[in-house]
Amino acid sequence: MNLINRIRQFRAIRPVYEEELNDRVRSIAVIMDGNGRWAKRRRLPVAAGHRAGTRALRRTVEASIDLGVESVCMYAFSTENWSRPPEEIEALMEIFVESIDKEMPELVRQGVRTRFVGRRDRAPTRLAAKITELEKATSGLDRLDLWIAYDYGGRADIVQAARRLVEECIDPLDIDENAIAARLYASEMPDPDLLIRTSGEERLSNFLLWQLAYTELVFLDVLWPDFGRRELSRALDEYARRRRRFGGR
Ligand code: IPE
Ligand code: IPE
Ligand code: MG
């Protein structure tokens, strides 16, 4: 086969990206970082920072709806965050339970379908029950898809997808990118167009490793509890200035 024909063959197997012009952000992912530093600067306990972080999450959900975003994935707790002091983890789990209780009516009213991404088996019983309750209460809604990454790790996500392929006795020749993507925790979540990380850190910290392959990355100096509509809008403007290429010309 000559080279041109071989190239045509490669083109045929290249993943098809739905839209190569970034006219509008449909799907975003956010690493909500900086709660601890926000609290420290105010000489407050770290839990106060996490609590302030939940208010920033509420503002972000509202602004996302207004700005026409369809899907938002928020990194709330990583598989590595279990290594934090037990008192901080305990406070954080309590804040998750309280926030679900507090936010549920508003999420329902606003049409926000909320789903959790990550492991469920290590959540405290009360939290696990709240997660199920929230997912059920919002399951029929479609104004915004909100994904909460809880006990989530990008590597753990790929590992469990691999495990499922083996459990299903899939023929190795049938394993392609679609087969893996279909077995990730949130197989229905669109790959993010834009990833925002607050707090000035510029790393992924094990978030959505598979899904971020061609995502535009924006790192902001603001701490997460200070994030709101203006910061989201700025990140979307920055995205609009980027040119996505997906490896092409
Ligand atoms: C992010 O804020 C929230 C979680 C990881 C749960 P941090 O708690 O990591 O805040 P910093 O990075 O210490 O400031
Ligand atoms: C990432 O932030 C996890 C979440 C925001 C939930 P971390 O604060 O845990 O990440 P590192 O430790 O700075 O990389
Ligand atoms: Mg941090």
CSV table of N, CA and C and ligand atoms in Angstrom, one decimal, residues 32-37 50 76 81 84 92, ligand 1:
chain,number,residue,atom,x,y,z
A,32,MET,N,-11.5,22.8,41.9
A,32,MET,CA,-11.8,23.8,42.9
A,32,MET,C,-10.8,23.8,44.0
A,33,ASP,N,-9.7,24.6,43.8
A,33,ASP,CA,-8.6,24.5,44.7
A,33,ASP,C,-8.3,25.8,45.4
A,34,GLY,N,-7.9,25.8,46.6
A,34,GLY,CA,-7.5,27.0,47.4
A,34,GLY,C,-8.3,27.3,48.6
A,35,ASN,N,-9.2,26.3,49.0
A,35,ASN,CA,-10.0,26.5,50.2
A,35,ASN,C,-9.2,26.7,51.4
A,36,GLY,N,-8.1,25.9,51.6
A,36,GLY,CA,-7.3,25.9,52.7
A,36,GLY,C,-6.5,27.2,52.9
A,37,ARG,N,-6.0,27.7,51.8
A,37,ARG,CA,-5.2,29.0,51.8
A,37,ARG,C,-6.2,30.1,52.1
A,50,HIS,N,-13.7,25.4,53.3
A,50,HIS,CA,-14.5,24.4,52.5
A,50,HIS,C,-15.9,24.9,52.4
A,76,ALA,N,-14.4,17.6,43.7
A,76,ALA,CA,-14.7,17.9,45.1
A,76,ALA,C,-13.8,17.2,46.1
A,81,ASN,N,-7.1,12.7,48.5
A,81,ASN,CA,-7.4,13.6,49.7
A,81,ASN,C,-7.7,12.8,51.0
A,84,ARG,N,-5.4,13.4,54.0
A,84,ARG,CA,-5.4,14.6,54.8
A,84,ARG,C,-5.7,14.3,56.3
A,92,LEU,N,-15.2,17.8,56.2
A,92,LEU,CA,-15.5,17.9,54.8
A,92,LEU,C,-16.7,17.0,54.5
B,1,IPE,C1,-9.6,22.3,47.6
B,1,IPE,O1,-9.0,23.2,48.5
B,1,IPE,C2,-10.6,21.4,48.2
B,1,IPE,C3,-10.3,20.0,48.4
B,1,IPE,C4,-9.2,19.4,47.9
B,1,IPE,C5,-11.2,19.2,49.1
B,1,IPE,P1,-7.7,22.8,49.3
B,1,IPE,O2,-8.2,22.3,50.6
B,1,IPE,O3,-6.8,21.9,48.6
B,1,IPE,O4,-7.0,24.2,49.5
B,1,IPE,P2,-5.5,24.5,49.5
B,1,IPE,O5,-4.9,24.0,48.3
B,1,IPE,O6,-4.9,23.8,50.7
B,1,IPE,O7,-5.4,26.0,49.6
